[in-house]
Tab-separated table of C-alpha atoms and ligand atoms in Angstrom:
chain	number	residue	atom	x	y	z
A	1	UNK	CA	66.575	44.167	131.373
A	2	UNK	CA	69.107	41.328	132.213
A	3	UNK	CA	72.354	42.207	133.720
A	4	UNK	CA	74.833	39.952	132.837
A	5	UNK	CA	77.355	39.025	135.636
A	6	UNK	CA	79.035	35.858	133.970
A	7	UNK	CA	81.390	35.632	131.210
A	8	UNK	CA	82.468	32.534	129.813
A	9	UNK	CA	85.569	32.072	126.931
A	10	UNK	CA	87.537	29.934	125.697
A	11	UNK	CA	91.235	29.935	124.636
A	12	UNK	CA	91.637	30.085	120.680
A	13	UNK	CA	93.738	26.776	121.197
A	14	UNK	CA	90.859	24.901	122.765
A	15	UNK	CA	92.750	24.615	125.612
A	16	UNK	CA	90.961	25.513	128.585
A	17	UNK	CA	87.581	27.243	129.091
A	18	UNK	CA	87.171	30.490	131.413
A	19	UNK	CA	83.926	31.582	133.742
A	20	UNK	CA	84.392	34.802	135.410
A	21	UNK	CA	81.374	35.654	137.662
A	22	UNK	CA	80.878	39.233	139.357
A	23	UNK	CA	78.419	37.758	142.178
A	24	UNK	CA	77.710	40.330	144.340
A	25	UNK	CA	74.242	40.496	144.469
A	26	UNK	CA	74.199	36.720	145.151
A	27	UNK	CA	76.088	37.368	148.342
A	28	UNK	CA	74.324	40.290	149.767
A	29	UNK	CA	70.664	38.128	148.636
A	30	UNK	CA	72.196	35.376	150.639
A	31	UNK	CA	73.069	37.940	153.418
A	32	UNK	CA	69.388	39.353	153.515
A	33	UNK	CA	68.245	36.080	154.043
A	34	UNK	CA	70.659	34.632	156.272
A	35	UNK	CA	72.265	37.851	158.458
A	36	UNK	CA	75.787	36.234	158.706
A	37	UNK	CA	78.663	37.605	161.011
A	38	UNK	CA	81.467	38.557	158.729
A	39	UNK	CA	83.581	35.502	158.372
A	40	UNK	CA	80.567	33.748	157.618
A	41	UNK	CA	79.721	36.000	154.963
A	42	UNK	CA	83.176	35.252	152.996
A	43	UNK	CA	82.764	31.287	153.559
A	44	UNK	CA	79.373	31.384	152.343
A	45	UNK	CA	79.967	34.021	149.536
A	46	UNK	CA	82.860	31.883	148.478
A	47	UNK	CA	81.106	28.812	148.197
A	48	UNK	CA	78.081	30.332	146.290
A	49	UNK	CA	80.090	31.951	143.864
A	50	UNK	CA	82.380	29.028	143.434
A	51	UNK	CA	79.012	26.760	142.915
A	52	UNK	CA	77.641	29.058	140.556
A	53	UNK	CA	80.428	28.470	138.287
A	54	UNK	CA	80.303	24.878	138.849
A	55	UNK	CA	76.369	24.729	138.291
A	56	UNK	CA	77.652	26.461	134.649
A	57	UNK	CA	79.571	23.773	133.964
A	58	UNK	CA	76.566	21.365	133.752
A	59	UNK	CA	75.640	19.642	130.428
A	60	UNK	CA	71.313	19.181	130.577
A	61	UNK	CA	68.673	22.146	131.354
A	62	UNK	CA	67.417	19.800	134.580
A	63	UNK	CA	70.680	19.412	136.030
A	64	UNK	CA	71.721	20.599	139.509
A	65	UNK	CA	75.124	20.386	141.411
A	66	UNK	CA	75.396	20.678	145.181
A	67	UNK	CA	78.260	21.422	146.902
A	68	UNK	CA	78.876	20.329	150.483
A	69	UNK	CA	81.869	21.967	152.663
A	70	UNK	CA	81.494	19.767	155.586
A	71	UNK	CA	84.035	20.956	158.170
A	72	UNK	CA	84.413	20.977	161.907
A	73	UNK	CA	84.612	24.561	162.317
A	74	UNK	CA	82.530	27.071	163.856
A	75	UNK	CA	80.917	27.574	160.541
A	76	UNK	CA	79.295	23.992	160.689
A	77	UNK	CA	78.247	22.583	157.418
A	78	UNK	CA	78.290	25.019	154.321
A	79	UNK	CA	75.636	23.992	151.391
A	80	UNK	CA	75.643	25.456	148.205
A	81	UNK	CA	73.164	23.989	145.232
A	82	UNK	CA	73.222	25.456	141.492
A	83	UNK	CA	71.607	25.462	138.525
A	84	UNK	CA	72.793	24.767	134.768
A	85	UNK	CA	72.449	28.411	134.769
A	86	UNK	CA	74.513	29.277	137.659
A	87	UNK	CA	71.343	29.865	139.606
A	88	UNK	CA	72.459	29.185	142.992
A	89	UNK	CA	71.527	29.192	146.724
A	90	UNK	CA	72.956	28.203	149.904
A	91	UNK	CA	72.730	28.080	153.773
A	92	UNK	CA	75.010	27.394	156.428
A	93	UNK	CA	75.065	25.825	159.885
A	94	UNK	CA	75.946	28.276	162.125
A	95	UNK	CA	76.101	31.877	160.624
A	96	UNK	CA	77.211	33.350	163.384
A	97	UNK	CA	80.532	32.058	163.380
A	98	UNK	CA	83.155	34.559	163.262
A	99	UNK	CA	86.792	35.133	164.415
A	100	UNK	CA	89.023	37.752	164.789
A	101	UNK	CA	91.164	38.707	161.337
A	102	UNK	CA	94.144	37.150	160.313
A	103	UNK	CA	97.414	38.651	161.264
A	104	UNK	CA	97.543	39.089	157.257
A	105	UNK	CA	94.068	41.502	157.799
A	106	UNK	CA	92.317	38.666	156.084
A	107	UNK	CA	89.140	37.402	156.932
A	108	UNK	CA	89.984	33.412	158.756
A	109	UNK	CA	87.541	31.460	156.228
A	110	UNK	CA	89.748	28.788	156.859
A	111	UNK	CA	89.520	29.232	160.891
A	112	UNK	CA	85.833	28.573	160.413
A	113	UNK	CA	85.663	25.920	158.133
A	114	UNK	CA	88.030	23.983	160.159
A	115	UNK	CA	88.830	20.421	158.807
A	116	UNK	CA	86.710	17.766	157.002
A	117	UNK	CA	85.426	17.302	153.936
A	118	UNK	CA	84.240	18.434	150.297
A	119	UNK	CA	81.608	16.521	148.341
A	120	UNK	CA	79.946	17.324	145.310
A	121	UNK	CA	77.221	15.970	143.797
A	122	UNK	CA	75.328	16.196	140.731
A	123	UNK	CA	71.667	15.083	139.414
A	124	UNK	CA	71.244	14.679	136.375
A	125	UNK	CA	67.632	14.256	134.957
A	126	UNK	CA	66.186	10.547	134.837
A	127	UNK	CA	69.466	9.409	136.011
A	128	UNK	CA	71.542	8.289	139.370
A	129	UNK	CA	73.189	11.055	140.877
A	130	UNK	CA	76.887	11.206	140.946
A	131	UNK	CA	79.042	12.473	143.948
A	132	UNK	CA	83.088	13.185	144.799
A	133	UNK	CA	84.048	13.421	147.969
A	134	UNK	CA	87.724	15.176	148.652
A	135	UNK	CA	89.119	15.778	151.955
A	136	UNK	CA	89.764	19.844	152.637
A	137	UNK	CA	93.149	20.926	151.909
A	138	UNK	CA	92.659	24.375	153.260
A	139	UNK	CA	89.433	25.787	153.962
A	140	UNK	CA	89.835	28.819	152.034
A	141	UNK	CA	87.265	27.471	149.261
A	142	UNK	CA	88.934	28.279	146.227
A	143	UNK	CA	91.786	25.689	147.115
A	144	UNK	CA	89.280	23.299	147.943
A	145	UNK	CA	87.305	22.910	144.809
A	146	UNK	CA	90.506	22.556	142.698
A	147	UNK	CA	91.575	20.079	144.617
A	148	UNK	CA	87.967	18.402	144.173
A	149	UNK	CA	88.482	18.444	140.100
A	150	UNK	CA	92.186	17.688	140.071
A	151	UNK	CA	91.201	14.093	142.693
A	152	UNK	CA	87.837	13.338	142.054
A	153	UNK	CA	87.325	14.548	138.105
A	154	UNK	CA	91.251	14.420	136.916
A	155	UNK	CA	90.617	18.003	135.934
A	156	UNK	CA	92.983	20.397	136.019
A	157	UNK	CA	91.364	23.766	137.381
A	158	UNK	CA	92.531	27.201	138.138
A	159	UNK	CA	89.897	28.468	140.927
A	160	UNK	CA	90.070	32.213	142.596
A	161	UNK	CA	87.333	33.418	144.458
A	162	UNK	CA	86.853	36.803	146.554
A	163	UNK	CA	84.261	38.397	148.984
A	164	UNK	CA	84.608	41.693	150.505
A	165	UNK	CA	82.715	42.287	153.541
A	166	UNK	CA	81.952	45.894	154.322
A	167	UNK	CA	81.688	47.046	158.028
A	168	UNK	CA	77.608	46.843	157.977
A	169	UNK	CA	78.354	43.085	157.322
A	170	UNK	CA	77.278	43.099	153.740
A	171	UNK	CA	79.083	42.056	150.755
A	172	UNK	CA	81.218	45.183	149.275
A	173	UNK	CA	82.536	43.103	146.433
A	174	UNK	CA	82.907	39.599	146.062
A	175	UNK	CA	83.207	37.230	142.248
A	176	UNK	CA	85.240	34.219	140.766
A	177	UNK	CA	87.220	32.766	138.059
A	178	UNK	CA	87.055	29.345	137.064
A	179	UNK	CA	89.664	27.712	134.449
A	180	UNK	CA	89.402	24.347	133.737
A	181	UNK	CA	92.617	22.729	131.132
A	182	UNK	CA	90.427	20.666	128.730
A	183	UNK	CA	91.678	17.050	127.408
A	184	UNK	CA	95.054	17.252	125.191
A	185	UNK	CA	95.562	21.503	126.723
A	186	UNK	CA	98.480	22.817	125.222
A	187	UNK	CA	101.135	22.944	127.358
A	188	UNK	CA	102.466	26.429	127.350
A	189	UNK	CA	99.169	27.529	127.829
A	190	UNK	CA	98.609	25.874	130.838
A	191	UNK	CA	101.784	27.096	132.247
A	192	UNK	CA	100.543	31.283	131.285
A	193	UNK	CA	97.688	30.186	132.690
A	194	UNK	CA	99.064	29.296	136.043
A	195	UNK	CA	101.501	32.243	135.877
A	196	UNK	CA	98.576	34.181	135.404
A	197	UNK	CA	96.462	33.062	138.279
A	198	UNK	CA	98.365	35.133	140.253
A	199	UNK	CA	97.228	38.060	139.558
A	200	UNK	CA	93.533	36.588	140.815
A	201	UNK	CA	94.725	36.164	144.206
A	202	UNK	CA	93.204	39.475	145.068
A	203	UNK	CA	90.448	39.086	143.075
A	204	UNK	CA	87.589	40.599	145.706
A	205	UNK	CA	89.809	44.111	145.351
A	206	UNK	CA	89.788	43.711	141.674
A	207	UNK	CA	86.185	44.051	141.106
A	208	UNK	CA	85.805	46.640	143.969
A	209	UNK	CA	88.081	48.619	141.628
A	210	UNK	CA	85.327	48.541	139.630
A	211	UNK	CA	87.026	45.978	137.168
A	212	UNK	CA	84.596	44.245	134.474
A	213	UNK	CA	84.285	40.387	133.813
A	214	UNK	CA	85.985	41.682	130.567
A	215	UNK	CA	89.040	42.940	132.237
A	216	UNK	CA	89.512	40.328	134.940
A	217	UNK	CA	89.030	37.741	131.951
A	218	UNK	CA	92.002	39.799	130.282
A	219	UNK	CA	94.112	39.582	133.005
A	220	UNK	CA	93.919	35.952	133.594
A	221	UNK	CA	93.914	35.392	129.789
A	222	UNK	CA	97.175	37.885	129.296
A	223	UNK	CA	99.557	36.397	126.673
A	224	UNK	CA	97.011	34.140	125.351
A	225	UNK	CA	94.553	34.408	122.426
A	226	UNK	CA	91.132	33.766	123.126
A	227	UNK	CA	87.076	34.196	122.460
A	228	UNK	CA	84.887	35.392	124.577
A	229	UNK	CA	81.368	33.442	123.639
A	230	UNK	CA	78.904	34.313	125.966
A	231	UNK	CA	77.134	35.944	128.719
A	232	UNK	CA	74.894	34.795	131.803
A	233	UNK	CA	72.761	36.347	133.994
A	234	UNK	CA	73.306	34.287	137.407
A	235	UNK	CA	70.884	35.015	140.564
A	236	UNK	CA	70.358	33.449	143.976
A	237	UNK	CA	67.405	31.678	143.324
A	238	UNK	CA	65.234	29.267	145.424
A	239	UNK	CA	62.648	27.432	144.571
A	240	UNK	CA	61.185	26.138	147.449
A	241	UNK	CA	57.559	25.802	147.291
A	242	UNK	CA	54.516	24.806	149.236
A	243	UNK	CA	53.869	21.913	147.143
A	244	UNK	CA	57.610	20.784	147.833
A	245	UNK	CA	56.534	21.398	151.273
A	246	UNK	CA	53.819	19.473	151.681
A	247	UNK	CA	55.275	16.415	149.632
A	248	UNK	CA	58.433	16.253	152.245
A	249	UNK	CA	56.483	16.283	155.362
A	250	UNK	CA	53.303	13.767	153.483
A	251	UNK	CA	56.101	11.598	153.442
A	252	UNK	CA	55.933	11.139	157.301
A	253	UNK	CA	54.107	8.605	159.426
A	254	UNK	CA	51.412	9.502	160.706
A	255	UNK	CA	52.907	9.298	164.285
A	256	UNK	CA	55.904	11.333	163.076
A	257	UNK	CA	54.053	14.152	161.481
A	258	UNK	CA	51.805	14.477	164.800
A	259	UNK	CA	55.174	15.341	166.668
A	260	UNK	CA	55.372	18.472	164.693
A	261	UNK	CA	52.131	19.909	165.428
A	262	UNK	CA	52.630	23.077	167.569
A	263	UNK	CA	50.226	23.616	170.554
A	264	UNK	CA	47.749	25.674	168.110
A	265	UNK	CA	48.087	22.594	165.707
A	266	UNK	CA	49.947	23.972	162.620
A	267	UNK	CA	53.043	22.146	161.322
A	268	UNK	CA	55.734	25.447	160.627
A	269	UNK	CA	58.327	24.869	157.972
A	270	UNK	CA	60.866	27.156	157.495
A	271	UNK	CA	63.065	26.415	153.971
A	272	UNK	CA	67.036	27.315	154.884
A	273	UNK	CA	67.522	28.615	151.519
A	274	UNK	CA	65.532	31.689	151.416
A	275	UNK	CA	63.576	31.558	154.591
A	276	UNK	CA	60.539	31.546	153.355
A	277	UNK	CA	57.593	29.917	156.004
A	278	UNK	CA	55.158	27.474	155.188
A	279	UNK	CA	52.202	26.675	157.686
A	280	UNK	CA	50.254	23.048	157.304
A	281	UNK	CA	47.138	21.963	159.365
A	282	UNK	CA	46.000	18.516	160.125
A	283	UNK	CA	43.558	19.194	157.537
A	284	UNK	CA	45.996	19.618	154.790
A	285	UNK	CA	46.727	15.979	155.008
A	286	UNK	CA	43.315	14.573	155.504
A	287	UNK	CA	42.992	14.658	151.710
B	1	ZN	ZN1	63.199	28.727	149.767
Protein backbone atom coordinates (compact mmCIF):
# COMPACT_ATOMS: atom_id res chain seq x y z
CA UNK A 1 0.00 0.00 0.00
CA UNK A 2 1.37 3.55 -0.82
CA UNK A 3 1.58 6.06 1.87
CA UNK A 4 1.20 9.29 0.66
CA UNK A 5 3.47 11.98 2.28
CA UNK A 6 2.98 14.90 -0.34
CA UNK A 7 0.12 17.07 -0.92
CA UNK A 8 -0.04 19.43 -3.59
CA UNK A 9 -3.07 22.37 -4.12
CA UNK A 10 -3.69 25.08 -5.61
CA UNK A 11 -5.46 28.36 -4.66
CA UNK A 12 -9.08 28.61 -6.29
CA UNK A 13 -7.70 31.99 -7.80
CA UNK A 14 -4.88 30.30 -9.65
CA UNK A 15 -2.69 32.14 -7.76
CA UNK A 16 -0.06 30.17 -6.33
CA UNK A 17 0.42 26.38 -6.07
CA UNK A 18 1.17 24.56 -2.57
CA UNK A 19 3.48 21.20 -1.87
CA UNK A 20 3.47 20.17 1.63
CA UNK A 21 5.77 17.12 2.20
CA UNK A 22 5.85 15.06 5.62
CA UNK A 23 9.50 13.57 4.85
CA UNK A 24 10.47 11.79 7.63
CA UNK A 25 11.30 8.63 6.45
CA UNK A 26 13.51 10.32 3.81
CA UNK A 27 15.60 11.74 6.59
CA UNK A 28 16.01 8.85 8.87
CA UNK A 29 16.77 6.56 5.19
CA UNK A 30 19.34 9.20 4.61
CA UNK A 31 20.49 8.84 8.30
CA UNK A 32 20.81 4.92 8.00
CA UNK A 33 22.92 5.40 5.24
CA UNK A 34 24.95 8.23 6.13
CA UNK A 35 25.13 8.22 10.33
CA UNK A 36 25.23 12.09 10.58
CA UNK A 37 26.02 14.05 13.89
CA UNK A 38 22.98 16.09 14.65
CA UNK A 39 23.48 19.36 12.92
CA UNK A 40 24.25 17.47 9.99
CA UNK A 41 21.16 15.66 10.14
CA UNK A 42 18.97 19.06 9.97
CA UNK A 43 21.24 20.50 6.98
CA UNK A 44 20.90 17.43 5.13
CA UNK A 45 17.19 16.73 6.08
CA UNK A 46 16.51 20.26 5.04
CA UNK A 47 17.97 20.10 1.80
CA UNK A 48 16.34 16.69 0.88
CA UNK A 49 13.07 17.72 1.78
CA UNK A 50 13.41 21.08 0.18
CA UNK A 51 14.69 19.11 -3.17
CA UNK A 52 11.95 16.82 -3.05
CA UNK A 53 9.58 19.55 -3.50
CA UNK A 54 11.63 21.07 -6.09
CA UNK A 55 12.09 17.63 -8.03
CA UNK A 56 7.87 17.95 -7.92
CA UNK A 57 7.98 20.87 -9.60
CA UNK A 58 9.50 19.29 -12.77
CA UNK A 59 7.53 19.22 -16.08
CA UNK A 60 8.84 15.57 -18.08
CA UNK A 61 8.86 11.88 -16.42
CA UNK A 62 12.97 11.86 -17.20
CA UNK A 63 13.66 14.96 -15.52
CA UNK A 64 15.97 15.38 -12.51
CA UNK A 65 16.95 18.53 -10.42
CA UNK A 66 20.07 18.68 -8.27
CA UNK A 67 20.62 20.91 -5.73
CA UNK A 68 24.08 21.99 -4.62
CA UNK A 69 24.62 23.93 -1.10
CA UNK A 70 28.20 24.63 -1.57
CA UNK A 71 29.38 26.38 1.61
CA UNK A 72 32.56 26.74 3.57
CA UNK A 73 31.35 25.30 6.66
CA UNK A 74 32.11 22.32 8.54
CA UNK A 75 29.36 20.62 6.70
CA UNK A 76 31.37 20.80 3.33
CA UNK A 77 29.34 20.48 0.24
CA UNK A 78 25.58 19.38 0.67
CA UNK A 79 24.06 17.45 -2.59
CA UNK A 80 20.64 16.76 -2.97
CA UNK A 81 19.22 15.19 -6.53
CA UNK A 82 15.31 14.53 -7.16
CA UNK A 83 13.07 13.06 -9.22
CA UNK A 84 9.80 14.39 -11.10
CA UNK A 85 8.33 12.43 -8.38
CA UNK A 86 10.03 13.90 -5.50
CA UNK A 87 12.21 10.83 -5.35
CA UNK A 88 15.21 12.17 -3.82
CA UNK A 89 18.69 11.38 -2.38
CA UNK A 90 21.57 13.13 -1.06
CA UNK A 91 25.07 13.03 0.61
CA UNK A 92 27.17 15.40 2.25
CA UNK A 93 30.85 16.19 2.71
CA UNK A 94 31.57 15.89 6.05
CA UNK A 95 28.69 14.37 8.21
CA UNK A 96 30.24 14.72 11.13
CA UNK A 97 30.03 18.26 11.43
CA UNK A 98 28.27 19.46 14.36
CA UNK A 99 28.21 22.45 16.80
CA UNK A 100 26.92 23.25 19.91
CA UNK A 101 23.00 24.69 19.84
CA UNK A 102 22.09 28.04 19.30
CA UNK A 103 21.54 30.28 22.23
CA UNK A 104 17.81 30.15 20.69
CA UNK A 105 18.05 25.97 21.47
CA UNK A 106 18.15 25.68 17.74
CA UNK A 107 20.15 23.43 15.90
CA UNK A 108 23.25 26.02 13.99
CA UNK A 109 22.42 24.71 10.28
CA UNK A 110 23.61 27.89 9.36
CA UNK A 111 27.01 27.53 11.56
CA UNK A 112 27.70 24.54 9.36
CA UNK A 113 26.87 25.57 6.12
CA UNK A 114 28.93 28.58 6.51
CA UNK A 115 29.08 30.90 3.39
CA UNK A 116 29.10 30.20 -0.40
CA UNK A 117 26.90 29.24 -2.74
CA UNK A 118 23.50 27.63 -4.07
CA UNK A 119 23.20 26.13 -7.55
CA UNK A 120 20.58 24.26 -9.04
CA UNK A 121 20.45 22.43 -11.90
CA UNK A 122 18.09 20.61 -13.94
CA UNK A 123 18.24 17.84 -16.89
CA UNK A 124 15.84 17.62 -18.84
CA UNK A 125 15.60 14.58 -21.28
CA UNK A 126 17.40 14.98 -24.81
CA UNK A 127 18.17 18.43 -23.84
CA UNK A 128 21.11 20.82 -22.28
CA UNK A 129 20.89 21.05 -18.74
CA UNK A 130 20.04 24.27 -17.13
CA UNK A 131 21.65 25.64 -13.85
CA UNK A 132 21.17 28.93 -11.28
CA UNK A 133 23.63 29.71 -9.19
CA UNK A 134 22.65 32.20 -6.04
CA UNK A 135 24.98 33.20 -3.43
CA UNK A 136 23.70 31.93 0.33
CA UNK A 137 21.84 34.45 2.17
CA UNK A 138 21.67 32.45 5.32
CA UNK A 139 22.41 28.95 5.49
CA UNK A 140 19.35 27.91 7.10
CA UNK A 141 18.07 26.20 3.69
CA UNK A 142 14.69 27.29 3.52
CA UNK A 143 15.92 31.02 3.05
CA UNK A 144 18.23 29.88 0.59
CA UNK A 145 16.10 28.27 -2.00
CA UNK A 146 13.67 31.26 -2.03
CA UNK A 147 16.16 33.35 -2.63
CA UNK A 148 17.30 30.90 -5.58
CA UNK A 149 13.60 31.30 -7.30
CA UNK A 150 13.05 34.94 -6.45
CA UNK A 151 17.10 35.72 -8.39
CA UNK A 152 17.63 33.06 -10.61
CA UNK A 153 13.77 32.02 -11.77
CA UNK A 154 11.89 35.56 -10.89
CA UNK A 155 9.65 33.36 -8.81
CA UNK A 156 8.17 34.37 -5.96
CA UNK A 157 8.30 31.41 -3.31
CA UNK A 158 7.24 30.90 0.21
CA UNK A 159 9.75 28.01 1.50
CA UNK A 160 9.58 26.48 5.31
CA UNK A 161 11.32 23.51 6.07
CA UNK A 162 11.83 21.56 9.54
CA UNK A 163 13.87 18.55 10.93
CA UNK A 164 13.73 17.38 14.38
CA UNK A 165 16.57 15.46 15.56
CA UNK A 166 15.89 13.14 18.46
CA UNK A 167 18.71 12.42 21.04
CA UNK A 168 19.68 8.88 19.25
CA UNK A 169 20.53 11.25 16.29
CA UNK A 170 17.63 10.25 14.15
CA UNK A 171 15.05 12.30 12.61
CA UNK A 172 11.94 12.76 15.18
CA UNK A 173 10.03 14.85 12.71
CA UNK A 174 11.11 16.77 9.93
CA UNK A 175 8.70 18.08 6.36
CA UNK A 176 8.22 21.24 4.09
CA UNK A 177 6.02 23.64 2.43
CA UNK A 178 6.63 25.04 -0.79
CA UNK A 179 4.44 28.08 -2.30
CA UNK A 180 5.31 29.37 -5.38
CA UNK A 181 2.98 32.94 -6.63
CA UNK A 182 2.25 31.90 -10.27
CA UNK A 183 2.34 34.65 -13.24
CA UNK A 184 -0.45 37.54 -12.82
CA UNK A 185 -1.03 36.07 -8.55
CA UNK A 186 -3.57 38.06 -7.10
CA UNK A 187 -2.35 40.39 -4.92
CA UNK A 188 -4.14 39.99 -1.67
CA UNK A 189 -3.44 36.56 -1.88
CA UNK A 190 0.03 36.84 -1.95
CA UNK A 191 0.02 39.13 0.94
CA UNK A 192 -2.32 36.11 3.26
CA UNK A 193 0.03 34.08 1.95
CA UNK A 194 3.03 35.74 3.41
CA UNK A 195 1.08 36.57 6.60
CA UNK A 196 0.51 33.08 6.74
CA UNK A 197 3.99 31.74 6.41
CA UNK A 198 4.40 32.51 9.73
CA UNK A 199 2.81 30.16 11.24
CA UNK A 200 5.38 27.55 9.24
CA UNK A 201 8.26 28.84 11.01
CA UNK A 202 7.95 25.99 13.42
CA UNK A 203 7.00 23.69 11.07
CA UNK A 204 9.31 20.48 12.39
CA UNK A 205 7.00 20.86 15.84
CA UNK A 206 3.95 20.98 13.75
CA UNK A 207 4.13 17.62 12.32
CA UNK A 208 5.63 16.13 15.58
CA UNK A 209 2.22 17.23 16.90
CA UNK A 210 1.12 14.79 14.79
CA UNK A 211 -0.33 17.45 12.27
CA UNK A 212 -1.40 16.04 8.66
CA UNK A 213 -0.28 17.52 5.20
CA UNK A 214 -4.06 18.41 5.32
CA UNK A 215 -3.82 20.57 8.31
CA UNK A 216 -0.45 22.21 7.75
CA UNK A 217 -1.86 22.93 4.10
CA UNK A 218 -4.87 24.62 6.08
CA UNK A 219 -2.87 26.62 8.05
CA UNK A 220 -0.77 28.11 5.42
CA UNK A 221 -3.87 28.32 3.15
CA UNK A 222 -6.10 30.09 6.15
CA UNK A 223 -8.31 32.86 4.66
CA UNK A 224 -7.93 31.60 1.25
CA UNK A 225 -10.05 29.26 -0.92
CA UNK A 226 -8.38 26.51 -2.43
CA UNK A 227 -8.23 22.70 -4.01
CA UNK A 228 -6.39 20.23 -2.92
CA UNK A 229 -5.58 17.97 -6.29
CA UNK A 230 -3.35 15.41 -5.46
CA UNK A 231 -1.23 13.11 -3.55
CA UNK A 232 2.47 11.67 -3.85
CA UNK A 233 4.21 9.09 -2.42
CA UNK A 234 7.96 10.55 -2.18
CA UNK A 235 10.96 8.09 -1.04
CA UNK A 236 14.74 8.37 -0.83
CA UNK A 237 15.59 6.54 -3.70
CA UNK A 238 18.95 5.73 -5.43
CA UNK A 239 19.56 4.25 -8.30
CA UNK A 240 22.97 3.56 -8.50
CA UNK A 241 23.79 0.49 -10.27
CA UNK A 242 26.61 -1.75 -11.31
CA UNK A 243 26.15 -1.03 -14.84
CA UNK A 244 26.39 2.82 -13.92
CA UNK A 245 29.39 1.62 -12.21
CA UNK A 246 31.18 0.08 -14.59
CA UNK A 247 30.35 2.74 -17.39
CA UNK A 248 31.99 5.66 -15.02
CA UNK A 249 35.15 3.94 -14.26
CA UNK A 250 35.30 2.23 -18.39
CA UNK A 251 35.55 5.71 -19.01
CA UNK A 252 39.16 5.81 -17.57
CA UNK A 253 42.52 5.36 -19.25
CA UNK A 254 43.87 2.56 -19.00
CA UNK A 255 46.75 4.02 -16.85
CA UNK A 256 44.15 5.75 -14.65
CA UNK A 257 41.97 2.81 -13.94
CA UNK A 258 45.26 0.69 -12.98
CA UNK A 259 45.76 3.32 -10.07
CA UNK A 260 42.66 2.05 -8.50
CA UNK A 261 43.43 -1.48 -8.30
CA UNK A 262 43.84 -2.46 -4.59
CA UNK A 263 46.78 -4.81 -3.68
CA UNK A 264 44.32 -7.98 -4.22
CA UNK A 265 43.45 -6.30 -7.65
CA UNK A 266 39.74 -5.30 -7.33
CA UNK A 267 38.67 -1.73 -8.16
CA UNK A 268 36.05 -0.84 -4.85
CA UNK A 269 33.38 1.70 -5.56
CA UNK A 270 31.41 2.92 -3.00
CA UNK A 271 28.14 5.18 -4.41
CA UNK A 272 27.66 8.32 -1.70
CA UNK A 273 24.05 8.12 -2.11
CA UNK A 274 23.10 4.95 -0.53
CA UNK A 275 26.38 3.30 0.12
CA UNK A 276 25.99 0.59 -1.68
CA UNK A 277 29.68 -1.27 -2.84
CA UNK A 278 30.55 -2.33 -6.11
CA UNK A 279 33.75 -4.58 -6.70
CA UNK A 280 35.40 -4.66 -10.49
CA UNK A 281 38.37 -6.92 -11.57
CA UNK A 282 40.76 -6.36 -14.35
CA UNK A 283 38.76 -8.87 -16.03
CA UNK A 284 35.62 -6.92 -16.06
CA UNK A 285 37.19 -4.61 -18.52
CA UNK A 286 38.99 -7.01 -20.72
CA UNK A 287 35.71 -7.37 -22.61
ZN1 LIG B 1 23.44 4.20 -4.57
Amino acid sequence: MKSYNVLRAMTRDGSARITVINSKDIVNKAVEYHHPAPTSVAALGRVLTATSMMGLMLKEKDDTLTVRVLGDGPAGAIIAVSDYSGNVRGYMQNPTADLPLRSDGKLDVRGIVGHGEVSVSRTFDGGAPQSGTVGIVSGEIAEDICSYYAISEQIPTVCALGVLVDTDCTCRAAGGVMIQLLPFADEKTAEKIEENARRLSNISHLFDKGMTNEEILALAMQDIEYDEFDEIEAKYVCRCSREKFFGAISSFSDKEREELYDESGKIEAVCRFCDKKYLFTRADFKK
